[in-house]
Amino acid sequence: MKRVGVIGGGQLALMMGAAANKLGVELIVQTPECNDPAVGIASDTVLAAVNDAQATTELATKCDVITFENEFVDIEALSQIASQGVCFRPRIEALSPLLDKYDQRCFLRDLGIPVPKFILPESLFAVSSVNQSIYTKKSEHSEWELSFPSVLKARRHGYDGQGTFIIKNLTDLETKICLNSNFLLEEFIPFQKELSIIAARSASGEISPFVVVETQQEQQICRRVIAPADISPQTEKTIQDIACTVLNSLQVVGIFAIELFLTDGDKVLVNEIAPRTHNSGHFSIDACFTSQFEQHLRAVCDLPLGNVAMKNPCAIMVNLLGYETRTTNYIDKRSTLAKIPGAYLHWYGKSESRPGRKLGHITVLLNELNRDEAMTIARNIESVWYSQ
Ligand code: ADP
């Protein structure tokens, strides 16, 4: 398979470009705007929204296999296209249980994988049509006694914490639920750390997990990733086992990311599965023998999976997030950051900066596993990047 169609043309597709070149694979990208990050590396482009299935039919005529950098697709329409013989990797059935956060929680629970306790708000509450306030319904079937803080999440199309709300009290909850009913409500996990694992599965069923990493979120957006995470071998094994269970049960071909909470008692709970390459795997471009993007293309193109070991004992990846609304390419800040010893700067070529928008990232390789040093480097990068 030499021609890979990619649904989505953001930075994840852009970063597949170098890997595609190395492997002699062509990328044909379906993305809405001609200035989207991946248009420049694509050998051909279908200019259309990611959920435009008609456009995906056209994409299919230009490639041997279709993969995803964005999962906000029209899954029913893609199922139809797949039934006509178009090859999607991962297959559509592997995405279906994951696109809605409630369905995803049910899927993981049914596999016996620990997740936060969760419920649909409508099974606990009813919205009063008279004064638009909620009242508690006594739910005998609820496994979970509502307590605060709790977490309310939009069931679909949430990303970078948009659609995720930490709810402090009933009034907060009432306000949010009255605005939109399509939510999942779950217990707040007072985690010790957030972790993530990226793993690939080949068509023959071989699974190759990258090291488990620590992710650090602020206001629900990933700010930094430390690889590897400082966790016990037992926790690492538990997480790898979860990855194998998920990937095998869905017969995934390609990369999936699994985000997790580690609690004080060293209990692991899955927060979320992303059915694609992921921000928490960006360190692998510079820190591993095979990047997540190369591994994904290897799996999708039926090439042997690569070696995912790290080249250095430790790496820190810092996201360069927009902090203002402006049209600029931040050339001065980028040249200052690029001079940091051991630093690899990646810029996504977005001309518009907006608060929270992922504009680039920087990975620094360390010669020893030292979390404090990694955090000092991250703070230094952030003090340059976020300075006015
Ligand atoms: P998104 O899909 O938009 O990335 P997530 O569901 O992953 O949203 O949540 C984003 C962040 O919000 C998480 O990384 C975590 O920091 C926080 N968060 C989400 N769910 C919970 C929870 N149940 N308990 C505690 N924090 C949570």
Tab-separated table of C-alpha atoms and ligand atoms in Angstrom:
chain	number	residue	atom	x	y	z
A	1	MET	CA	0.000	0.000	0.000
A	2	LYS	CA	1.710	3.134	-1.173
A	3	ARG	CA	-1.040	5.750	-1.300
A	4	VAL	CA	-2.570	6.618	2.057
A	5	GLY	CA	-5.645	8.834	2.326
A	6	VAL	CA	-5.769	10.840	5.557
A	7	ILE	CA	-9.043	12.253	6.882
A	8	GLY	CA	-8.012	15.526	8.536
A	9	GLY	CA	-5.212	17.918	7.615
A	10	GLY	CA	-4.063	19.364	10.942
A	11	GLN	CA	-0.695	19.009	12.645
A	12	LEU	CA	-1.051	15.247	13.160
A	13	ALA	CA	-1.304	14.743	9.381
A	14	LEU	CA	1.486	17.279	8.849
A	15	MET	CA	3.798	15.270	11.118
A	16	MET	CA	3.044	12.096	9.129
A	17	GLY	CA	4.743	13.850	6.202
A	18	ALA	CA	8.368	13.176	7.155
A	19	ALA	CA	7.573	9.545	7.968
A	20	ALA	CA	5.751	9.117	4.650
A	21	ASN	CA	8.794	10.472	2.790
A	22	LYS	CA	11.079	8.082	4.628
A	23	LEU	CA	8.846	5.112	3.806
A	24	GLY	CA	8.174	6.144	0.203
A	25	VAL	CA	4.447	6.538	0.878
A	26	GLU	CA	2.206	9.226	-0.651
A	27	LEU	CA	-0.316	11.075	1.526
A	28	ILE	CA	-3.588	12.344	0.073
A	29	VAL	CA	-5.370	14.573	2.576
A	30	GLN	CA	-9.062	15.431	3.090
A	31	THR	CA	-9.241	18.757	4.913
A	32	PRO	CA	-11.465	21.846	4.648
A	33	GLU	CA	-9.024	24.713	4.118
A	34	CYS	CA	-6.205	25.111	1.603
A	35	ASN	CA	-3.970	26.612	4.311
A	36	ASP	CA	-4.436	23.730	6.777
A	37	PRO	CA	-1.091	22.442	8.127
A	38	ALA	CA	-0.902	19.191	6.103
A	39	VAL	CA	-1.813	20.600	2.693
A	40	GLY	CA	1.849	21.458	2.038
A	41	ILE	CA	3.072	17.872	2.566
A	42	ALA	CA	0.194	16.154	0.717
A	43	SER	CA	0.722	14.862	-2.802
A	44	ASP	CA	-2.957	15.581	-3.430
A	45	THR	CA	-5.774	17.170	-1.441
A	46	VAL	CA	-9.548	16.796	-1.289
A	47	LEU	CA	-10.729	20.135	0.059
A	48	ALA	CA	-13.726	19.192	2.221
A	49	ALA	CA	-14.799	18.913	5.846
A	50	VAL	CA	-13.668	15.761	7.683
A	51	ASN	CA	-17.309	14.670	8.087
A	52	ASP	CA	-18.056	15.060	4.370
A	53	ALA	CA	-18.453	11.391	3.392
A	54	GLN	CA	-19.072	12.245	-0.257
A	55	ALA	CA	-15.593	13.764	-0.304
A	56	THR	CA	-14.241	10.592	1.337
A	57	THR	CA	-15.677	8.614	-1.602
A	58	GLU	CA	-13.556	10.830	-3.855
A	59	LEU	CA	-10.549	10.389	-1.532
A	60	ALA	CA	-10.975	6.610	-1.851
A	61	THR	CA	-10.490	6.812	-5.625
A	62	LYS	CA	-7.063	8.387	-5.085
A	63	CYS	CA	-5.561	5.986	-2.526
A	64	ASP	CA	-5.145	2.349	-1.434
A	65	VAL	CA	-6.124	2.774	2.206
A	66	ILE	CA	-7.721	5.532	4.304
A	67	THR	CA	-6.682	6.485	7.819
A	68	PHE	CA	-7.625	9.225	10.291
A	69	GLU	CA	-5.955	12.141	12.003
A	70	ASN	CA	-9.337	13.372	13.213
A	71	GLU	CA	-12.227	11.219	14.406
A	72	PHE	CA	-15.053	13.753	14.059
A	73	VAL	CA	-16.348	11.850	11.050
A	74	ASP	CA	-19.783	10.693	9.882
A	75	ILE	CA	-19.371	7.099	11.005
A	76	GLU	CA	-22.625	5.758	9.500
A	77	ALA	CA	-21.753	7.145	6.066
A	78	LEU	CA	-18.198	5.768	6.313
A	79	SER	CA	-19.619	2.329	7.193
A	80	GLN	CA	-21.506	2.404	3.888
A	81	ILE	CA	-18.324	3.330	2.022
A	82	ALA	CA	-16.421	0.530	3.785
A	83	SER	CA	-19.143	-1.962	2.810
A	84	GLN	CA	-18.401	-1.089	-0.827
A	85	GLY	CA	-14.846	-2.370	-0.381
A	86	VAL	CA	-12.911	0.746	0.674
A	87	CYS	CA	-10.167	-0.162	3.165
A	88	PHE	CA	-10.095	1.941	6.335
A	89	ARG	CA	-7.320	1.441	8.862
A	90	PRO	CA	-8.285	1.429	11.666
A	91	ARG	CA	-11.529	-0.187	10.487
A	92	ILE	CA	-14.815	1.665	11.020
A	93	GLU	CA	-15.974	-0.900	13.608
A	94	ALA	CA	-12.921	-0.009	15.711
A	95	LEU	CA	-13.955	3.642	15.815
A	96	SER	CA	-17.722	3.238	16.340
A	97	PRO	CA	-17.728	2.512	20.091
A	98	LEU	CA	-15.282	5.339	20.804
A	99	LEU	CA	-16.636	8.492	19.184
A	100	ASP	CA	-19.218	9.202	21.868
A	101	LYS	CA	-17.677	9.551	25.343
A	102	TYR	CA	-20.607	7.724	26.987
A	103	ASP	CA	-20.417	4.817	24.517
A	104	GLN	CA	-16.656	4.718	25.068
A	105	ARG	CA	-17.042	4.517	28.855
A	106	CYS	CA	-19.609	1.676	28.430
A	107	PHE	CA	-17.293	-0.145	26.017
A	108	LEU	CA	-14.344	0.018	28.450
A	109	ARG	CA	-16.485	-0.957	31.456
A	110	ASP	CA	-17.849	-3.962	29.542
A	111	LEU	CA	-14.265	-5.033	28.766
A	112	GLY	CA	-13.576	-5.003	32.524
A	113	ILE	CA	-11.226	-1.986	32.275
A	114	PRO	CA	-11.442	0.431	35.245
A	115	VAL	CA	-12.974	3.828	34.403
A	116	PRO	CA	-14.340	6.660	36.575
A	117	LYS	CA	-17.926	6.030	37.719
A	118	PHE	CA	-20.205	7.618	35.163
A	119	ILE	CA	-23.810	8.208	34.351
A	120	LEU	CA	-26.034	10.084	31.908
A	121	PRO	CA	-27.362	13.209	33.670
A	122	GLU	CA	-30.885	12.434	32.459
A	123	SER	CA	-30.921	9.244	34.496
A	124	LEU	CA	-30.287	11.250	37.666
A	125	PHE	CA	-32.184	14.418	36.846
A	126	ALA	CA	-35.091	15.704	34.907
A	127	VAL	CA	-35.252	19.232	33.581
A	128	SER	CA	-38.367	20.974	34.788
A	129	SER	CA	-40.175	22.494	31.835
A	130	VAL	CA	-41.735	25.112	34.111
A	131	ASN	CA	-38.686	26.986	35.401
A	132	GLN	CA	-35.865	25.289	33.505
A	133	SER	CA	-34.320	23.986	36.700
A	134	ILE	CA	-33.330	20.412	37.449
A	135	TYR	CA	-34.604	18.225	40.197
A	136	THR	CA	-33.178	15.001	41.404
A	137	LYS	CA	-34.918	11.818	40.399
A	138	LYS	CA	-34.364	9.006	42.827
A	139	SER	CA	-32.420	6.552	40.742
A	140	GLU	CA	-32.388	3.100	42.284
A	141	HIS	CA	-30.155	1.745	39.540
A	142	SER	CA	-27.427	4.311	39.865
A	143	GLU	CA	-24.060	2.821	40.864
A	144	TRP	CA	-22.894	6.267	41.785
A	145	GLU	CA	-24.026	8.677	44.453
A	146	LEU	CA	-23.645	12.174	42.950
A	147	SER	CA	-20.998	14.216	44.728
A	148	PHE	CA	-19.020	17.375	43.955
A	149	PRO	CA	-16.724	18.178	42.316
A	150	SER	CA	-17.883	16.043	39.431
A	151	VAL	CA	-17.039	16.241	35.759
A	152	LEU	CA	-19.488	16.975	32.975
A	153	LYS	CA	-18.402	16.151	29.444
A	154	ALA	CA	-19.960	16.760	26.048
A	155	ARG	CA	-20.563	13.295	24.608
A	156	ARG	CA	-19.202	14.213	21.186
A	157	HIS	CA	-16.684	16.524	19.553
A	158	GLY	CA	-14.818	17.470	22.734
A	159	TYR	CA	-11.098	18.136	22.391
A	160	ASP	CA	-8.407	19.982	24.327
A	161	GLY	CA	-10.801	20.170	27.261
A	162	GLN	CA	-13.438	22.036	25.241
A	163	GLY	CA	-16.650	20.386	26.339
A	164	THR	CA	-15.193	19.206	29.697
A	165	PHE	CA	-16.372	21.066	32.808
A	166	ILE	CA	-15.409	20.573	36.442
A	167	ILE	CA	-18.699	21.053	38.278
A	168	LYS	CA	-18.542	22.376	41.842
A	169	ASN	CA	-22.167	22.303	42.908
A	170	LEU	CA	-25.749	21.632	41.900
A	171	THR	CA	-26.284	25.176	40.613
A	172	ASP	CA	-23.309	24.809	38.277
A	173	LEU	CA	-24.671	21.527	37.048
A	174	GLU	CA	-28.135	22.950	36.601
A	175	THR	CA	-26.842	25.833	34.488
A	176	LYS	CA	-24.858	23.563	32.173
A	177	ILE	CA	-27.457	20.831	31.759
A	178	CYS	CA	-30.173	23.308	30.938
A	179	LEU	CA	-28.091	24.664	28.073
A	180	ASN	CA	-27.351	21.322	26.439
A	181	SER	CA	-28.507	17.863	27.395
A	182	ASN	CA	-25.945	15.824	25.469
A	183	PHE	CA	-23.578	15.237	28.380
A	184	LEU	CA	-21.904	12.497	30.350
A	185	LEU	CA	-21.472	13.050	34.092
A	186	GLU	CA	-18.682	11.322	35.992
A	187	GLU	CA	-16.853	11.274	39.279
A	188	PHE	CA	-13.895	13.617	39.694
A	189	ILE	CA	-10.709	11.583	40.105
A	190	PRO	CA	-8.205	13.219	42.487
A	191	PHE	CA	-5.341	11.773	40.484
A	192	GLN	CA	-1.701	11.679	41.507
A	193	LYS	CA	-0.581	11.824	37.873
A	194	GLU	CA	-2.039	11.653	34.401
A	195	LEU	CA	-0.442	9.091	32.130
A	196	SER	CA	-0.707	8.078	28.498
A	197	ILE	CA	0.335	5.167	26.371
A	198	ILE	CA	0.628	5.108	22.598
A	199	ALA	CA	0.522	1.655	21.042
A	200	ALA	CA	0.373	0.333	17.500
A	201	ARG	CA	-1.172	-2.893	16.269
A	202	SER	CA	-0.366	-4.417	12.894
A	203	ALA	CA	-2.811	-6.274	10.655
A	204	SER	CA	-1.214	-9.550	11.791
A	205	GLY	CA	-1.961	-8.681	15.435
A	206	GLU	CA	1.519	-7.634	16.568
A	207	ILE	CA	1.315	-4.936	19.265
A	208	SER	CA	4.068	-2.434	19.906
A	209	PRO	CA	3.642	-0.081	22.889
A	210	PHE	CA	5.763	3.051	23.408
A	211	VAL	CA	6.886	3.844	26.969
A	212	VAL	CA	4.178	5.126	29.286
A	213	VAL	CA	4.483	8.916	29.628
A	214	GLU	CA	3.337	11.474	32.188
A	215	THR	CA	1.065	14.162	30.754
A	216	GLN	CA	0.440	17.467	32.498
A	217	GLN	CA	-2.775	19.310	31.794
A	218	GLU	CA	-3.709	22.858	32.794
A	219	GLN	CA	-7.281	24.053	32.300
A	220	GLN	CA	-7.858	20.635	30.697
A	221	ILE	CA	-5.262	21.261	27.941
A	222	CYS	CA	-2.047	19.277	27.676
A	223	ARG	CA	0.915	21.527	28.485
A	224	ARG	CA	3.787	19.030	28.755
A	225	VAL	CA	4.726	15.383	28.505
A	226	ILE	CA	7.597	13.643	30.304
A	227	ALA	CA	8.888	10.391	28.841
A	228	PRO	CA	9.129	7.957	30.460
A	229	ALA	CA	6.716	8.428	33.383
A	230	ASP	CA	8.160	7.782	36.834
A	231	ILE	CA	5.944	4.778	37.659
A	232	SER	CA	6.500	1.256	38.986
A	233	PRO	CA	7.149	-1.634	36.594
A	234	GLN	CA	3.836	-3.085	37.833
A	235	THR	CA	1.917	0.053	36.783
A	236	GLU	CA	3.709	0.076	33.412
A	237	LYS	CA	2.682	-3.564	32.906
A	238	THR	CA	-0.936	-2.887	33.940
A	239	ILE	CA	-1.127	-0.072	31.378
A	240	GLN	CA	0.457	-2.146	28.618
A	241	ASP	CA	-2.052	-4.910	29.345
A	242	ILE	CA	-4.917	-2.401	29.056
A	243	ALA	CA	-3.523	-1.243	25.693
A	244	CYS	CA	-3.318	-4.840	24.434
A	245	THR	CA	-6.882	-5.594	25.566
A	246	VAL	CA	-8.268	-2.479	23.856
A	247	LEU	CA	-6.336	-2.872	20.599
A	248	ASN	CA	-7.009	-6.596	20.301
A	249	SER	CA	-10.689	-6.354	21.151
A	250	LEU	CA	-11.186	-3.738	18.414
A	251	GLN	CA	-8.739	-5.420	16.006
A	252	VAL	CA	-7.101	-2.077	15.533
A	253	VAL	CA	-4.643	-1.510	12.708
A	254	GLY	CA	-2.615	1.625	13.421
A	255	ILE	CA	-1.849	3.753	16.467
A	256	PHE	CA	-4.210	4.383	19.375
A	257	ALA	CA	-3.521	6.563	22.411
A	258	ILE	CA	-4.944	5.751	25.838
A	259	GLU	CA	-5.024	8.476	28.498
A	260	LEU	CA	-5.168	7.364	32.117
A	261	PHE	CA	-5.389	8.562	35.704
A	262	LEU	CA	-3.037	7.166	38.357
A	263	THR	CA	-4.493	7.561	41.865
A	264	ASP	CA	-2.643	7.737	45.186
A	265	GLY	CA	-3.216	4.046	45.808
A	266	ASP	CA	-1.528	3.345	42.428
A	267	LYS	CA	-4.849	2.440	40.878
A	268	VAL	CA	-5.083	3.002	37.136
A	269	LEU	CA	-8.300	4.258	35.477
A	270	VAL	CA	-8.733	4.952	31.775
A	271	ASN	CA	-9.830	8.508	30.990
A	272	GLU	CA	-9.981	8.389	27.231
A	273	ILE	CA	-8.996	6.520	24.088
A	274	ALA	CA	-7.976	8.502	21.009
A	275	PRO	CA	-8.182	6.315	17.896
A	276	ARG	CA	-5.189	7.939	16.197
A	277	THR	CA	-1.779	9.453	16.783
A	278	HIS	CA	-1.794	11.819	19.745
A	279	ASN	CA	-0.163	14.854	21.326
A	280	SER	CA	1.218	12.668	24.126
A	281	GLY	CA	3.250	10.760	21.510
A	282	HIS	CA	4.981	13.759	19.919
A	283	PHE	CA	8.127	13.133	21.998
A	284	SER	CA	8.645	9.996	19.876
A	285	ILE	CA	9.610	12.037	16.765
A	286	ASP	CA	12.916	13.039	18.308
A	287	ALA	CA	13.273	10.678	21.269
A	288	CYS	CA	12.493	7.245	19.770
A	289	PHE	CA	14.020	5.172	16.985
A	290	THR	CA	10.588	5.057	15.339
A	291	SER	CA	8.088	7.917	15.764
A	292	GLN	CA	4.380	7.377	16.384
A	293	PHE	CA	3.738	8.760	12.868
A	294	GLU	CA	6.120	6.328	11.192
A	295	GLN	CA	4.737	3.445	13.262
A	296	HIS	CA	1.193	4.372	12.304
A	297	LEU	CA	2.052	4.418	8.587
A	298	ARG	CA	3.986	1.161	8.963
A	299	ALA	CA	0.924	-0.531	10.467
A	300	VAL	CA	-1.486	0.981	7.946
A	301	CYS	CA	0.761	0.099	4.949
A	302	ASP	CA	1.520	-3.465	6.105
A	303	LEU	CA	5.211	-2.709	6.650
A	304	PRO	CA	7.058	-4.333	9.567
A	305	LEU	CA	6.611	-2.357	12.800
A	306	GLY	CA	9.702	-0.374	13.884
A	307	ASN	CA	11.699	-0.215	17.111
A	308	VAL	CA	9.955	2.148	19.536
A	309	ALA	CA	12.711	2.246	22.180
A	310	MET	CA	13.910	5.667	23.320
A	311	LYS	CA	17.313	6.876	22.121
A	312	ASN	CA	17.874	8.896	25.325
A	313	PRO	CA	16.957	8.091	28.924
A	314	CYS	CA	14.452	10.955	29.133
A	315	ALA	CA	12.605	13.564	27.066
A	316	ILE	CA	10.342	16.491	27.832
A	317	MET	CA	7.817	17.750	25.278
A	318	VAL	CA	6.277	21.192	25.781
A	319	ASN	CA	3.288	22.384	23.751
A	320	LEU	CA	3.494	25.879	22.331
A	321	LEU	CA	-0.093	27.004	22.842
A	322	GLY	CA	-1.623	30.203	21.534
A	323	TYR	CA	-2.103	32.796	24.282
A	324	GLU	CA	-3.538	35.692	22.251
A	325	THR	CA	-5.606	36.293	19.126
A	326	ARG	CA	-3.159	37.452	16.501
A	327	THR	CA	-1.802	36.772	13.016
A	328	THR	CA	1.916	36.131	13.482
A	329	ASN	CA	4.519	33.392	13.148
A	330	TYR	CA	6.476	34.254	16.342
A	331	ILE	CA	9.785	34.041	14.514
A	332	ASP	CA	11.839	35.695	17.294
A	333	LYS	CA	10.543	33.438	20.047
A	334	ARG	CA	11.032	30.396	17.857
A	335	SER	CA	14.661	31.247	17.182
A	336	THR	CA	15.316	31.777	20.938
A	337	LEU	CA	13.723	28.412	21.767
A	338	ALA	CA	15.581	26.570	19.014
A	339	LYS	CA	18.883	27.505	20.713
A	340	ILE	CA	18.102	25.503	23.870
A	341	PRO	CA	20.620	22.630	24.032
A	342	GLY	CA	19.110	19.311	22.957
A	343	ALA	CA	15.926	21.024	21.723
A	344	TYR	CA	13.893	20.101	18.634
A	345	LEU	CA	11.291	22.663	17.681
A	346	HIS	CA	8.263	21.741	15.592
A	347	TRP	CA	6.093	24.499	14.148
A	348	TYR	CA	2.730	23.654	12.588
A	349	GLY	CA	2.572	26.611	10.177
A	350	LYS	CA	-0.733	28.020	11.468
A	351	SER	CA	-0.944	31.723	10.719
A	352	GLU	CA	-3.689	32.511	13.226
A	353	SER	CA	-2.924	32.329	16.931
A	354	ARG	CA	-5.830	31.887	19.360
A	355	PRO	CA	-5.738	31.169	23.103
A	356	GLY	CA	-5.234	27.427	23.654
A	357	ARG	CA	-4.580	26.649	19.968
A	358	LYS	CA	-1.719	24.208	19.431
A	359	LEU	CA	0.800	26.133	17.301
A	360	GLY	CA	3.849	23.928	17.751
A	361	HIS	CA	5.823	21.911	20.274
A	362	ILE	CA	9.363	21.532	21.453
A	363	THR	CA	11.063	18.365	22.629
A	364	VAL	CA	14.264	18.383	24.668
A	365	LEU	CA	16.288	15.197	25.128
A	366	LEU	CA	18.005	14.627	28.488
A	367	ASN	CA	20.990	12.419	29.225
A	368	GLU	CA	19.510	11.078	32.435
A	369	LEU	CA	16.069	10.318	33.806
A	370	ASN	CA	15.550	13.409	35.939
A	371	ARG	CA	12.021	14.736	36.355
A	372	ASP	CA	13.135	17.882	38.197
A	373	GLU	CA	15.546	18.789	35.412
A	374	ALA	CA	12.831	18.116	32.834
A	375	MET	CA	10.450	20.446	34.702
A	376	THR	CA	13.122	23.176	34.925
A	377	ILE	CA	13.622	22.973	31.155
A	378	ALA	CA	9.854	23.123	30.605
A	379	ARG	CA	9.526	26.226	32.814
A	380	ASN	CA	12.356	27.890	30.926
A	381	ILE	CA	10.664	27.173	27.580
A	382	GLU	CA	7.328	28.424	28.887
A	383	SER	CA	8.848	31.617	30.309
A	384	VAL	CA	10.210	32.437	26.838
A	385	TRP	CA	7.090	31.377	24.973
A	386	TYR	CA	4.424	32.963	27.182
A	387	SER	CA	6.318	36.235	27.799
A	388	GLN	CA	4.570	39.290	26.349
B	1	ADP	P1	-10.729	16.129	26.015
B	1	ADP	O1	-11.305	14.931	25.322
B	1	ADP	O2	-11.340	17.418	25.592
B	1	ADP	O3	-9.222	16.149	26.013
B	1	ADP	P2	-10.784	14.926	28.628
B	1	ADP	O4	-11.955	14.130	28.976
B	1	ADP	O5	-9.561	14.167	28.251
B	1	ADP	O6	-11.165	16.015	27.534
B	1	ADP	O7	-10.414	15.855	29.841
B	1	ADP	C1	-9.387	16.826	29.780
B	1	ADP	C2	-8.713	16.932	31.140
B	1	ADP	O8	-9.684	17.219	32.147
B	1	ADP	C3	-8.041	15.644	31.611
B	1	ADP	O9	-6.763	15.482	31.055
B	1	ADP	C4	-8.002	15.884	33.112
B	1	ADP	O10	-6.950	16.762	33.466
B	1	ADP	C5	-9.341	16.575	33.368
B	1	ADP	N1	-10.363	15.536	33.665
B	1	ADP	C6	-11.173	14.918	32.785
B	1	ADP	N2	-11.970	14.016	33.397
B	1	ADP	C7	-11.653	14.054	34.704
B	1	ADP	C8	-12.092	13.337	35.861
B	1	ADP	N3	-13.084	12.434	35.795
B	1	ADP	N4	-11.505	13.627	37.056
B	1	ADP	C9	-10.525	14.555	37.138
B	1	ADP	N5	-10.071	15.272	36.096
B	1	ADP	C10	-10.608	15.036	34.891
